[in-house]
mmCIF file of C-alpha atoms and ligand atoms in Angstrom:
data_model
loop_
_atom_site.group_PDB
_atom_site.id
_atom_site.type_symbol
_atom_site.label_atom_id
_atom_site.label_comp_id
_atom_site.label_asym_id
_atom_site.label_seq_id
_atom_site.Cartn_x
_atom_site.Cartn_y
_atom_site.Cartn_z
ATOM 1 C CA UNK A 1026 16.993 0.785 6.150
ATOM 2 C CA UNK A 1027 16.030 -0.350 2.490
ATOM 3 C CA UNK A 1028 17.671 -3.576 1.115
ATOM 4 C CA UNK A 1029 18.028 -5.200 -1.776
ATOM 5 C CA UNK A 1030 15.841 -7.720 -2.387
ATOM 6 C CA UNK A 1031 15.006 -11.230 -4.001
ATOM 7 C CA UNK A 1032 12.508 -12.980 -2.797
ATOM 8 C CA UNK A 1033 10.537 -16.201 -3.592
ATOM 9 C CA UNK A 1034 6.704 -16.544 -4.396
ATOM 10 C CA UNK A 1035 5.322 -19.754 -2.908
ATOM 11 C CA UNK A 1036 2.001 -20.742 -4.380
ATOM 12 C CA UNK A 1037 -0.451 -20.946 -1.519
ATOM 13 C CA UNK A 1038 -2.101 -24.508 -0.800
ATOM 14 C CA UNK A 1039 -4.681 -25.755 1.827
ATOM 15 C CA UNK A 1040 -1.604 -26.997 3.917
ATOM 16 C CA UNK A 1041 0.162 -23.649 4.139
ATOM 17 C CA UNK A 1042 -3.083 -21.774 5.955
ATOM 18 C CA UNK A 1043 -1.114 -21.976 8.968
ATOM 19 C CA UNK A 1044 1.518 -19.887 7.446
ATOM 20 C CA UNK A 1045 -0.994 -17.051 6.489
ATOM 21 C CA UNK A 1046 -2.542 -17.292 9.215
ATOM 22 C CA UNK A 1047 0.796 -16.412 11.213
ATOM 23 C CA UNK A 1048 1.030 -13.630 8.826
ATOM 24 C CA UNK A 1049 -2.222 -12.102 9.414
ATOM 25 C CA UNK A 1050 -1.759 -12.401 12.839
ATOM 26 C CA UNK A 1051 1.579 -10.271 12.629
ATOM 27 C CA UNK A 1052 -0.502 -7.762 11.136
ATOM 28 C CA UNK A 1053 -2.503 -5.773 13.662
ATOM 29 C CA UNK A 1054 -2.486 -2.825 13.141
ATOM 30 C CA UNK A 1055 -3.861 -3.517 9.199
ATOM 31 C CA UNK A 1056 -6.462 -5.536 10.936
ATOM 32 C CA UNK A 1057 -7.813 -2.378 12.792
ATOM 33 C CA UNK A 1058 -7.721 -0.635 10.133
ATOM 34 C CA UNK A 1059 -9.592 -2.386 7.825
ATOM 35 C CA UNK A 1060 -11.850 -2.372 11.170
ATOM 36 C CA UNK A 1061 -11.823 -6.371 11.302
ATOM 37 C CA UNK A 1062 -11.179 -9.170 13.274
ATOM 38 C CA UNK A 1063 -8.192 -11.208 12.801
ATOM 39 C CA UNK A 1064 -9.118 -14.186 10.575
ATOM 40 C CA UNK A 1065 -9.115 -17.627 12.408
ATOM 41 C CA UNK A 1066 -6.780 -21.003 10.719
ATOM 42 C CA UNK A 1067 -10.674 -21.878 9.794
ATOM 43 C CA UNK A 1068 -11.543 -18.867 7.924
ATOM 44 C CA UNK A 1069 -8.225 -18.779 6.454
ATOM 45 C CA UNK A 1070 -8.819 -22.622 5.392
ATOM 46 C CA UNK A 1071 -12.273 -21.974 3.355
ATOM 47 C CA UNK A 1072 -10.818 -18.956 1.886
ATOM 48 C CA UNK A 1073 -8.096 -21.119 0.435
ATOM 49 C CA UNK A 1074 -10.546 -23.253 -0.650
ATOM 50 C CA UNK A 1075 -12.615 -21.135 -2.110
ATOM 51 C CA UNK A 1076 -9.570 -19.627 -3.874
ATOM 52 C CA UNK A 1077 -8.252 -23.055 -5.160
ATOM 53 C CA UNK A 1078 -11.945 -23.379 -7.128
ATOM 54 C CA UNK A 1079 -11.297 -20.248 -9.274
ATOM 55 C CA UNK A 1080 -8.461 -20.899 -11.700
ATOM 56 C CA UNK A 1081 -7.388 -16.822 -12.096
ATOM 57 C CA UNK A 1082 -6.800 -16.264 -8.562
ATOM 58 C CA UNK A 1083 -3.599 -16.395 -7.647
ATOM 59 C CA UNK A 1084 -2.121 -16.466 -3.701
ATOM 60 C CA UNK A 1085 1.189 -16.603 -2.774
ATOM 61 C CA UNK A 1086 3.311 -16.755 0.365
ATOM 62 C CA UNK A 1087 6.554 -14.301 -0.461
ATOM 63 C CA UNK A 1088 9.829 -15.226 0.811
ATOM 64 C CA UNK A 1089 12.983 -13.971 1.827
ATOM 65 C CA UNK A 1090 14.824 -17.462 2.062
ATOM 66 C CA UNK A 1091 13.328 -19.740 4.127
ATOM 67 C CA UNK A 1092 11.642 -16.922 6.170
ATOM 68 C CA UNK A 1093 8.088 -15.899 4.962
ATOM 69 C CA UNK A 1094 7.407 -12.158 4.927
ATOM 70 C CA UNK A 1095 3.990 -11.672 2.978
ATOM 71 C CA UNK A 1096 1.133 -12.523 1.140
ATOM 72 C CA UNK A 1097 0.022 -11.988 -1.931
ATOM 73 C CA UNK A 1098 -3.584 -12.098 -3.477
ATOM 74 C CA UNK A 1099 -4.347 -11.420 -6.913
ATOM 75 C CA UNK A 1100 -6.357 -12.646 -10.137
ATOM 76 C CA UNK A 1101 -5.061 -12.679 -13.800
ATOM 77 C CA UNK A 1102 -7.470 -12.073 -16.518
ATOM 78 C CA UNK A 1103 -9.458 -9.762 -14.186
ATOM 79 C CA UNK A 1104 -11.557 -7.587 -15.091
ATOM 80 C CA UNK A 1105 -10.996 -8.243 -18.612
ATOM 81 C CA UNK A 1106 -8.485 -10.763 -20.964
ATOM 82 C CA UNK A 1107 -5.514 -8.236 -20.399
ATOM 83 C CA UNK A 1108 -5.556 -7.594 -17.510
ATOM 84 C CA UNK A 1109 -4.644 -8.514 -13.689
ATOM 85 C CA UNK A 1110 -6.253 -7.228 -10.150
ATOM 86 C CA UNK A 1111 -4.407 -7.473 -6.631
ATOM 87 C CA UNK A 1112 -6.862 -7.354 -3.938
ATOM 88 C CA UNK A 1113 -4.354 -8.166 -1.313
ATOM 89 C CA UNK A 1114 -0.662 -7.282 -0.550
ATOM 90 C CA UNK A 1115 0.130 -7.932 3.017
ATOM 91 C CA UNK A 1116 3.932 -7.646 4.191
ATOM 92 C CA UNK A 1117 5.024 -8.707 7.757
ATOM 93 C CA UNK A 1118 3.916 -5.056 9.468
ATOM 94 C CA UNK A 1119 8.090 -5.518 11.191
ATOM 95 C CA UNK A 1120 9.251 -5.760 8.054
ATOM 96 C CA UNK A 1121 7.406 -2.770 6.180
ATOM 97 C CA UNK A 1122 8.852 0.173 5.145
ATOM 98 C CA UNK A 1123 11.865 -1.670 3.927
ATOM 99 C CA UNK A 1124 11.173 -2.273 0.024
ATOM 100 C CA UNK A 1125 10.014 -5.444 0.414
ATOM 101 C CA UNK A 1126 6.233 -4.306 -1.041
ATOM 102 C CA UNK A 1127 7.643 -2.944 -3.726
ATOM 103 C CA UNK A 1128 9.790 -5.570 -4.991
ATOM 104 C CA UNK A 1129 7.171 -8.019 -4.776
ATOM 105 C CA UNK A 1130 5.387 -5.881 -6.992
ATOM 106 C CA UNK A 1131 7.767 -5.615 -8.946
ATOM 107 C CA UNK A 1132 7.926 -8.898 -9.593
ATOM 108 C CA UNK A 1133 4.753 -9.553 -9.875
ATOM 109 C CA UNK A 1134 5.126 -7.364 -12.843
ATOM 110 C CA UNK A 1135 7.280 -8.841 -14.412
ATOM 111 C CA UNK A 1136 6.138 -12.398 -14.056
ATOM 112 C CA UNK A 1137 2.909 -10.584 -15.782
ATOM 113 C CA UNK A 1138 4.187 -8.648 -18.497
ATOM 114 C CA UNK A 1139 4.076 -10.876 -21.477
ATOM 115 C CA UNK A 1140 0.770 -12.033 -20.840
ATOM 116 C CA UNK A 1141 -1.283 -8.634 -19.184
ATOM 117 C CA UNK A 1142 -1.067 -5.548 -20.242
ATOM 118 C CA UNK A 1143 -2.585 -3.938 -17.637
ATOM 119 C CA UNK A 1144 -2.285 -4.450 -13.519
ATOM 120 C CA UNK A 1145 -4.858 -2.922 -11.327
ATOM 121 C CA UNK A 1146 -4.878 -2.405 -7.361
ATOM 122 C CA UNK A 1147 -8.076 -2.192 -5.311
ATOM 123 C CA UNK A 1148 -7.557 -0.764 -2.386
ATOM 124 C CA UNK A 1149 -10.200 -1.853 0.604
ATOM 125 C CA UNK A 1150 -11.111 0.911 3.347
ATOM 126 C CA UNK A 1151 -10.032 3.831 4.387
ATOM 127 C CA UNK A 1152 -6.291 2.984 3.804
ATOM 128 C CA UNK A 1153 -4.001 6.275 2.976
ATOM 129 C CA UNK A 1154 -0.947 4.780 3.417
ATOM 130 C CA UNK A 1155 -1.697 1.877 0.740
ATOM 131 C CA UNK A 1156 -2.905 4.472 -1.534
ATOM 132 C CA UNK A 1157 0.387 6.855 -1.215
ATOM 133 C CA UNK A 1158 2.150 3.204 -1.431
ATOM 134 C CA UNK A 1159 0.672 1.734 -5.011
ATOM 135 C CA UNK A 1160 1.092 5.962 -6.386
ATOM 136 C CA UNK A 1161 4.748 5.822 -5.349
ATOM 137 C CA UNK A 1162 4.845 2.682 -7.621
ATOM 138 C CA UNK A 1163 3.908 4.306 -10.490
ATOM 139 C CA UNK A 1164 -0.136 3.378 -10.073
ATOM 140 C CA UNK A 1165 -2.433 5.936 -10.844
ATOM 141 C CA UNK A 1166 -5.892 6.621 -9.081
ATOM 142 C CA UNK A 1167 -8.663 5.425 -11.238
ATOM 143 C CA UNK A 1168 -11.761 5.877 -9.300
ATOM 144 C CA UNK A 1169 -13.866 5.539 -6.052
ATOM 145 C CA UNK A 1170 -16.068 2.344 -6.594
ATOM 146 C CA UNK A 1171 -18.697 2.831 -3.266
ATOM 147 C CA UNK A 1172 -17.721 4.138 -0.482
ATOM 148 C CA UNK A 1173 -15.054 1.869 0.255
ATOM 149 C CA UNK A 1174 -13.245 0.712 -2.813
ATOM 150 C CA UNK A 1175 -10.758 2.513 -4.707
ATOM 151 C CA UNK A 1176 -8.876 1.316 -7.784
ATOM 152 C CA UNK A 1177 -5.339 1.956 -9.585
ATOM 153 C CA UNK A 1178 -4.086 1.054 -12.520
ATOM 154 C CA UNK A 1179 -0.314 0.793 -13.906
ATOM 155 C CA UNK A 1180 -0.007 -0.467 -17.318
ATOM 156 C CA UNK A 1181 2.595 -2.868 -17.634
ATOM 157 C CA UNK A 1182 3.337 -2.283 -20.967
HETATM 158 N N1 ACO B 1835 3.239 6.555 2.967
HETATM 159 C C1 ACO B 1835 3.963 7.036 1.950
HETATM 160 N N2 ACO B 1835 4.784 6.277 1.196
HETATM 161 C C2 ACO B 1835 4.845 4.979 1.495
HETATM 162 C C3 ACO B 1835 4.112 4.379 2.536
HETATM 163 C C4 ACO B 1835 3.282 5.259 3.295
HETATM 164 N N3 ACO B 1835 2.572 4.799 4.324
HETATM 165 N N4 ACO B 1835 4.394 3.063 2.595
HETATM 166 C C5 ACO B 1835 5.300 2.846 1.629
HETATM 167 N N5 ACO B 1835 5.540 3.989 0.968
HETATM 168 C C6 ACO B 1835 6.492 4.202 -0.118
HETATM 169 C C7 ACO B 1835 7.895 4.052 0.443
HETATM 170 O O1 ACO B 1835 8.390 5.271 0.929
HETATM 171 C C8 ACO B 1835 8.652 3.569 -0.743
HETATM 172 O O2 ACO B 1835 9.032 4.649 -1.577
HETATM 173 P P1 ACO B 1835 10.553 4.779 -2.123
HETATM 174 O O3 ACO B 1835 10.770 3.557 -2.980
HETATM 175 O O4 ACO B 1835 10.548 6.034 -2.869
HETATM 176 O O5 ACO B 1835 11.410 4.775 -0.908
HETATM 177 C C9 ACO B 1835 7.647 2.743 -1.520
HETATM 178 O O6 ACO B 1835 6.354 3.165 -1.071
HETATM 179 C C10 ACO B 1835 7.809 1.275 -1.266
HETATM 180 O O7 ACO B 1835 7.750 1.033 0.137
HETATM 181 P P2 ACO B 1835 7.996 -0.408 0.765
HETATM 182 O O8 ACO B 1835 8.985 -0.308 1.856
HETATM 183 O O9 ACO B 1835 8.274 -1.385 -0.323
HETATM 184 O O10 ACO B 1835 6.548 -0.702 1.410
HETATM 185 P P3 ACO B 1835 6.156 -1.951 2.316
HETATM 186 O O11 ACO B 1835 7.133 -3.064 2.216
HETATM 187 O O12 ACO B 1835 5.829 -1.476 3.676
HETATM 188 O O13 ACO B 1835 4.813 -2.453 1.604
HETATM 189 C C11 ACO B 1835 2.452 -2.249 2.053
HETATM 190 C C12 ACO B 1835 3.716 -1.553 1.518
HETATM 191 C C13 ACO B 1835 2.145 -3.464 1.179
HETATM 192 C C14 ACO B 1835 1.310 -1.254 1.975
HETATM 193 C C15 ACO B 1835 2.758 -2.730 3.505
HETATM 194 O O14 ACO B 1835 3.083 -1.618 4.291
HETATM 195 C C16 ACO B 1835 1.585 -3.475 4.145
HETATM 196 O O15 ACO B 1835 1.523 -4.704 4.071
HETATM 197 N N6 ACO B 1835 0.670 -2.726 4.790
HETATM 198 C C17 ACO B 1835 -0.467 -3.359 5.482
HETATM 199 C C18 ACO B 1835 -1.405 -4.054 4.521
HETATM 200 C C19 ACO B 1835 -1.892 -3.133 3.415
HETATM 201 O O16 ACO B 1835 -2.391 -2.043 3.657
HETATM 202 N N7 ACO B 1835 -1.716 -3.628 2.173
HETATM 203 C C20 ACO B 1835 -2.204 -2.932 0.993
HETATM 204 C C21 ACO B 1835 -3.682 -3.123 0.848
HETATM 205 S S1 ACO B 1835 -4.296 -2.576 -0.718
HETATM 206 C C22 ACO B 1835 -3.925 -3.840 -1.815
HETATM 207 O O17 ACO B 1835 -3.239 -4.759 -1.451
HETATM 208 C C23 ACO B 1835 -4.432 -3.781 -3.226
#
């Protein structure tokens, strides 16, 4: 059933790796897809640290309330001035499929709007159902990048 939806976007700090780390591990059947292995608390750690070093890249915990239901990975001024890139939308895999992904994306763009005009999406792997997802939001297939990497675009405005 689809609901309505506010949520909250939590910055991401060192301290809150145990919260994404949760989330990943909620996620396995993304995980197999992307043919991985599930992050461990230390991976997730360094990645936060190595995410804290670059001042465009943005990670968020989304809310709903108190209860976190995704993550959300992307970089402002990326790849140019105008522009933002998510590399990374993950939503609790019990809670997809109920509007939550797109309303965080939809406020992502509008918490973007004044400042980017355009908002890309790469999409990692062989991962349909996140292409038909970012094309139902009104993203548009821009190209194949390797074998592996394929990027939309919206523009925002
Ligand atoms: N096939 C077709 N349409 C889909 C699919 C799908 N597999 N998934 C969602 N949609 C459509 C829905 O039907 C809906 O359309 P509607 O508004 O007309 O009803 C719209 O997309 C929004 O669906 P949501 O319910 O908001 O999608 P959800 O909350 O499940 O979020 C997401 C989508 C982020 C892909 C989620 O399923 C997820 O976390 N998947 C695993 C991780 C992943 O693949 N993330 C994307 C990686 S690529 C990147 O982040 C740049």
């Amino acid at each position: 059933m689809k609901v309505s939806v506010q949520l909250d976007f939590l910055p991401v700090t060192a301290d809150l790796a145990p919260a994404v780390h949760s989330l990943y591990l909620s996620c396995p059947t993304y995980i197999a897809l992307i043919g991985g292995e599930t992050p461990s608390l230390n991976d997730i750690r360094r990645e936060l640290e190595t995410l804290r070093q670059d001042t465009r890249r943005q990670a968020v915990l989304i809310r709903q309330g108190e209860r976190v239901v995704g993550f959300l990975d992307y970089k402002v001024a990326h790849p140019d001035l105008h522009s933002a890139t998510i590399s990374l939308l993950l939503i609790e895999e019990s809670l997809q499929g109920r509007g939550l992904g797109k309303a965080a994306v939809e406020q992502l763009e509008v918490l973007l709007k004044e400042r980017m005009e355009r908002l890309y999406a790469v999409v990692y792997g062989h991962n349909e159902q996140a292409k038909r997802f970012w094309e139902r939001l009104g993203f548009e297939h821009l190209r194949d990048s390797g074998p592996n990497l394929s990027w939309y675009l919206k523009r925002l405005r």
